Coordinates of C-alpha atoms in Angstrom, one line a residue:
M1257 CA -125.8 -104.3 -154.5
K1258 CA -124.6 -102.4 -157.4
R1259 CA -125.8 -99.1 -156.1
V1260 CA -124.5 -99.7 -152.0
I1261 CA -121.0 -100.4 -153.4
F1262 CA -121.8 -97.3 -155.9
L1263 CA -122.5 -95.1 -152.7
L1264 CA -119.6 -96.7 -151.0
L1265 CA -117.1 -95.9 -153.5
L1266 CA -118.4 -92.3 -154.3
L1267 CA -117.8 -91.5 -150.0
S1268 CA -114.4 -93.1 -150.2
T1269 CA -113.6 -90.9 -153.6
T1270 CA -115.0 -87.8 -151.8
A1271 CA -112.8 -88.6 -148.4
Q1272 CA -109.6 -89.1 -150.6
A1273 CA -110.6 -85.7 -152.3
Q1274 CA -110.9 -84.2 -149.4
K1275 CA -107.3 -84.6 -147.0
L1276 CA -106.8 -82.6 -143.9
R1277 CA -103.1 -81.3 -144.8
R1278 CA -100.5 -78.9 -143.2
L1279 CA -100.1 -76.1 -145.1
V1280 CA -97.7 -72.7 -144.1
S1281 CA -98.0 -69.2 -146.1
Y1282 CA -94.6 -66.8 -146.6
R1283 CA -94.0 -63.4 -146.4
D1284 CA -91.6 -63.9 -149.4
S1285 CA -90.9 -64.8 -152.6
T1286 CA -88.2 -67.2 -151.5
N1287 CA -90.1 -69.1 -148.9
T1288 CA -87.6 -68.6 -146.1
V1289 CA -89.9 -66.4 -143.6
V1290 CA -93.0 -68.0 -142.6
R1291 CA -96.4 -66.1 -141.7
E1292 CA -98.8 -68.9 -141.4
V1293 CA -99.2 -72.3 -140.4
Y1294 CA -102.5 -74.1 -140.5
S1295 CA -104.0 -76.8 -140.9
A1296 CA -107.2 -77.3 -143.8
L1297 CA -109.4 -79.9 -145.6
V1298 CA -108.4 -79.4 -148.9
S1299 CA -110.1 -80.5 -152.2
P1300 CA -110.0 -79.5 -156.0
A1301 CA -113.3 -77.5 -155.0
D1302 CA -112.2 -75.8 -151.9
T1303 CA -109.6 -75.3 -148.5
I1304 CA -111.7 -75.5 -145.4
M1305 CA -109.2 -74.3 -142.5
E1306 CA -109.5 -77.0 -139.8
G1307 CA -107.9 -77.2 -137.0
P1308 CA -104.7 -75.0 -135.2
Y1309 CA -103.3 -72.0 -136.8
K1310 CA -100.2 -70.2 -135.7
R1311 CA -99.4 -66.8 -137.6
F1312 CA -95.8 -65.0 -137.2
Y1313 CA -93.8 -62.3 -137.4
R1314 CA -90.8 -61.7 -139.7
S1315 CA -89.0 -62.7 -136.5
G1316 CA -90.3 -65.7 -136.2
K1317 CA -91.8 -64.8 -133.1
V1318 CA -95.6 -66.0 -132.6
E1319 CA -98.2 -63.4 -133.6
A1320 CA -101.7 -65.0 -133.1
Q1321 CA -103.0 -68.4 -132.3
T1322 CA -105.9 -70.0 -132.3
S1323 CA -107.8 -73.4 -134.0
Y1324 CA -110.3 -73.5 -136.5
A1325 CA -113.6 -76.0 -137.0
G1326 CA -115.4 -75.9 -140.4
G1327 CA -113.5 -72.8 -141.3
K1328 CA -114.6 -71.0 -138.5
R1329 CA -112.3 -69.6 -135.6
D1330 CA -113.7 -71.5 -132.5
S1331 CA -111.4 -71.2 -129.8
A1332 CA -109.5 -69.0 -127.8
Y1333 CA -107.9 -66.4 -129.9
V1334 CA -104.7 -64.9 -128.5
E1335 CA -102.1 -62.4 -130.2
F1336 CA -99.1 -61.4 -129.0
F1337 CA -96.8 -58.5 -129.7
E1338 CA -93.5 -59.3 -131.1
N1339 CA -92.4 -59.1 -127.1
G1340 CA -94.0 -61.8 -126.3
Q1341 CA -96.6 -59.7 -124.1
R1342 CA -100.2 -60.5 -125.1
R1343 CA -101.9 -58.1 -127.2
L1344 CA -105.9 -59.8 -127.0
E1345 CA -107.5 -62.5 -126.3
V1346 CA -110.7 -63.7 -127.0
T1347 CA -113.1 -66.9 -127.8
F1348 CA -114.7 -67.5 -130.7
K1349 CA -117.5 -70.0 -131.0
Q1350 CA -118.6 -70.7 -135.0
G1351 CA -116.5 -67.9 -136.0
L1352 CA -118.2 -65.1 -133.7
R1353 CA -116.8 -63.4 -130.4
Q1354 CA -118.5 -65.0 -127.0
G1355 CA -117.6 -63.7 -123.6
P1356 CA -115.0 -62.3 -122.0
F1357 CA -112.1 -60.1 -123.5
K1358 CA -108.9 -58.6 -122.9
T1359 CA -106.3 -56.4 -124.6
Y1360 CA -102.9 -55.4 -123.3
Y1361 CA -100.1 -52.9 -123.7
A1362 CA -96.8 -54.3 -124.6
T1363 CA -95.6 -53.7 -121.1
G1364 CA -98.2 -56.3 -120.5
K1365 CA -101.0 -53.5 -118.3
L1366 CA -104.3 -54.9 -118.9
A1367 CA -105.5 -51.8 -122.1
Q1368 CA -109.5 -53.1 -121.9
E1369 CA -111.6 -55.1 -120.5
G1370 CA -115.3 -56.5 -122.1
T1371 CA -118.0 -58.7 -122.9
Y1372 CA -119.0 -59.7 -126.3
A1373 CA -122.4 -61.6 -127.0
N1374 CA -122.8 -62.9 -130.7
D1375 CA -119.7 -60.8 -131.5
Q1376 CA -121.1 -57.8 -130.7
P1377 CA -119.6 -55.7 -127.4
D1378 CA -122.0 -56.1 -124.5
G1379 CA -122.2 -55.2 -120.5
T1380 CA -119.7 -53.3 -119.1
L1381 CA -116.9 -51.8 -121.1
K1382 CA -113.4 -50.4 -119.2
T1383 CA -110.2 -49.0 -120.7
Y1384 CA -107.1 -48.1 -118.6
H1385 CA -104.4 -45.7 -118.6
P1386 CA -101.3 -47.2 -119.5
S1387 CA -100.4 -46.6 -115.9
G1388 CA -103.1 -48.7 -114.7
A1389 CA -105.8 -45.8 -113.9
I1390 CA -108.9 -46.5 -115.0
K1391 CA -109.8 -44.4 -118.4
L1392 CA -113.3 -45.2 -119.5
E1393 CA -116.4 -47.2 -117.7
T1394 CA -119.5 -47.4 -119.3
S1395 CA -122.3 -49.8 -120.1
L1396 CA -123.1 -51.7 -124.0
V1397 CA -125.9 -53.2 -124.7
N1398 CA -125.9 -55.2 -128.8
G1399 CA -123.1 -52.8 -129.6
Q1400 CA -124.5 -49.3 -128.3
P1401 CA -123.6 -47.6 -125.2
V1402 CA -126.6 -46.9 -122.7
G1403 CA -126.4 -45.1 -119.8
A1404 CA -123.5 -42.5 -117.8
V1405 CA -120.2 -42.8 -119.8
R1406 CA -117.1 -41.2 -118.1
E1407 CA -113.6 -40.6 -119.2
L1408 CA -111.1 -39.7 -116.1
Y1409 CA -107.4 -38.1 -117.0
P1410 CA -104.2 -40.3 -115.5
S1411 CA -104.7 -37.9 -112.4
G1412 CA -108.2 -39.5 -111.9
K1413 CA -109.6 -36.3 -112.5
P1414 CA -112.8 -36.1 -114.7
K1415 CA -112.4 -35.5 -118.4
V1416 CA -116.1 -36.4 -120.0
E1417 CA -119.0 -36.9 -118.2
T1418 CA -122.4 -37.7 -120.4
T1419 CA -125.5 -40.4 -121.3
Y1420 CA -126.2 -42.1 -123.9
K1421 CA -129.4 -44.0 -125.2
N1422 CA -130.0 -46.0 -128.1
G1423 CA -126.5 -44.9 -129.1
Q1424 CA -126.7 -41.6 -129.1
A1425 CA -125.8 -38.2 -126.1
N1426 CA -128.9 -37.8 -124.1
G1427 CA -128.7 -35.2 -121.3
P1428 CA -126.4 -32.9 -119.9
T1429 CA -122.8 -33.3 -121.5
K1430 CA -119.7 -31.8 -119.4
T1431 CA -116.2 -31.7 -120.2
Y1432 CA -113.5 -31.3 -118.4
H1433 CA -109.6 -29.3 -118.4
P1434 CA -106.4 -31.6 -117.2
N1435 CA -106.8 -29.2 -114.2
G1436 CA -110.2 -30.1 -113.2
Q1437 CA -111.8 -26.5 -114.3
L1438 CA -115.5 -27.0 -116.1
Q1439 CA -114.6 -27.3 -119.9
S1440 CA -117.9 -27.5 -121.3
E1441 CA -120.9 -28.1 -120.3
S1442 CA -124.2 -28.6 -122.4
T1443 CA -127.8 -30.9 -122.7
Y1444 CA -128.3 -33.1 -125.8
N1445 CA -131.2 -34.7 -127.2
N1446 CA -131.6 -37.1 -129.1
G1447 CA -127.3 -36.5 -130.5
L1448 CA -129.0 -32.7 -131.1
L1449 CA -128.1 -29.6 -129.1
A1450 CA -130.7 -29.3 -126.9
G1451 CA -130.1 -25.8 -124.8
P1452 CA -127.5 -23.5 -123.8
Y1453 CA -123.5 -24.4 -125.0
K1454 CA -120.9 -23.1 -123.3
T1455 CA -117.0 -23.9 -123.1
Y1456 CA -114.8 -21.7 -120.5
F1457 CA -110.7 -21.2 -120.3
D1458 CA -108.5 -23.3 -117.9
N1459 CA -108.8 -20.0 -115.7
G1460 CA -112.9 -20.8 -115.4
Q1461 CA -113.3 -17.8 -118.0
L1462 CA -115.8 -18.0 -120.6
E1463 CA -114.8 -18.5 -124.2
S1464 CA -118.2 -19.0 -126.0
E1465 CA -121.7 -19.7 -125.9
V1466 CA -124.5 -20.8 -127.9
I1467 CA -127.6 -19.6 -127.1
I1468 CA -130.8 -21.5 -129.3
D1469 CA -134.8 -21.8 -129.8
K1470 CA -136.9 -24.4 -129.7
A1471 CA -136.3 -24.9 -133.7
G1472 CA -132.5 -25.5 -132.9
K1473 CA -131.3 -22.0 -134.5
G1474 CA -130.1 -19.4 -132.6
T1475 CA -126.8 -17.3 -131.6
Q1476 CA -123.4 -17.7 -131.0
K1477 CA -120.3 -15.8 -129.4
S1478 CA -116.9 -15.9 -128.6
Y1479 CA -114.3 -14.9 -125.9
Y1480 CA -110.8 -13.9 -125.5
R1481 CA -109.1 -14.9 -122.2
S1482 CA -110.2 -11.1 -121.0
G1483 CA -113.8 -11.6 -121.5
K1484 CA -113.5 -9.4 -124.3
L1485 CA -116.2 -10.3 -127.0
R1486 CA -114.5 -12.5 -130.4
T1487 CA -116.6 -12.9 -132.7
E1488 CA -120.4 -13.4 -132.8
G1489 CA -122.6 -15.5 -135.2
N1490 CA -125.4 -17.6 -136.2
Y1491 CA -125.9 -21.0 -134.9
V1492 CA -127.1 -24.0 -137.2
A1493 CA -128.2 -27.1 -135.2
A1494 CA -125.2 -30.6 -136.1
A1495 CA -125.8 -33.4 -134.4
L1496 CA -123.2 -34.6 -131.9
Q1497 CA -120.2 -37.1 -133.5
T1498 CA -119.2 -39.9 -132.3
R1499 CA -116.6 -42.4 -133.0
R1500 CA -116.5 -46.3 -132.6
V1501 CA -115.2 -48.0 -129.6
T1502 CA -111.7 -49.1 -130.3
N1503 CA -109.3 -50.6 -127.9
P1504 CA -106.1 -48.6 -127.9
L1505 CA -104.6 -51.5 -130.3
G1506 CA -106.2 -50.7 -133.1
D1507 CA -108.9 -53.8 -133.0
D1508 CA -112.6 -52.3 -134.4
L1509 CA -114.8 -53.8 -131.7
T1510 CA -117.5 -52.6 -133.7
K1511 CA -117.6 -54.1 -136.9
G1512 CA -118.4 -51.2 -138.9
A1513 CA -121.7 -51.4 -136.5
A1514 CA -123.6 -48.0 -135.4
P1515 CA -121.7 -45.6 -133.1
V1516 CA -120.5 -47.3 -130.1
P1517 CA -119.6 -45.8 -127.2
A1518 CA -118.6 -41.8 -127.8
L1519 CA -115.2 -41.4 -126.3
L1520 CA -115.7 -37.5 -125.9
T1521 CA -111.9 -36.4 -126.1
S1522 CA -112.2 -33.1 -127.1
M1523 CA -114.4 -30.2 -128.0
A1524 CA -114.0 -28.9 -131.6
R1525 CA -112.6 -25.1 -131.7
Q1526 CA -114.4 -24.3 -134.5
K1527 CA -117.9 -23.2 -132.7
R1528 CA -119.7 -22.3 -135.1
T1529 CA -120.7 -25.8 -136.4
M1530 CA -120.6 -27.7 -132.6
K1531 CA -119.2 -30.3 -133.7
V1532 CA -117.4 -32.7 -131.0
E1533 CA -114.3 -34.0 -132.7
P1534 CA -114.8 -37.9 -133.6

């Protein structure tokens, strides 16, 4: 009997020690500009967020809102611009992003949409220009680009066309000038140049070319717009560099994972290394 009473007293003490409290953090030392308001289970040993959470701008307008369970985000997570328009919406389950997500421009126009699976971008990813025109479309598997990646100018004309496998460029890659003229053409194998590489001026005139052998070594030449030879040198293989997928608002969707998908925005002008700008 004494043992049962002791256990009941212990449970009662634990319950009293860990109370659900409303907490407020501030942006200033005078505790007048609220930064966050949330609920948490507070004990001498720990503070575990539980229940609604809100973050505010200095103006007092809501910047983000969600809900926690057991210290992890476990509900819809929404961020807002200071003008009240939604910036980001995604769902968390036990701390992991799951299901559809969308990001927006401050105007309210859709900027990006896709899907998360276990905190990794997965499935079709689309991004949009501020005008609403499609900017990029690709498919992701476990955060890695797979298959065709197409990026378009606001006019709808193609900007980049390439193919990815295992997170690396594989197969033909083409980039275009805004006027529709071909800007570059090349072929890659596991991210490395695997054939001739050529770039063109916006008038269609050849600008540079690289010819390589099976070992990945070769020569490169560049030309003036008039067609006259400008430079000539040797080429050493360099991997096609990519950058992580980020939405236009700066949220890193890969959380430091391997490169996801290559938004090949422009070819580097340093032809001797033949790298693509990250």
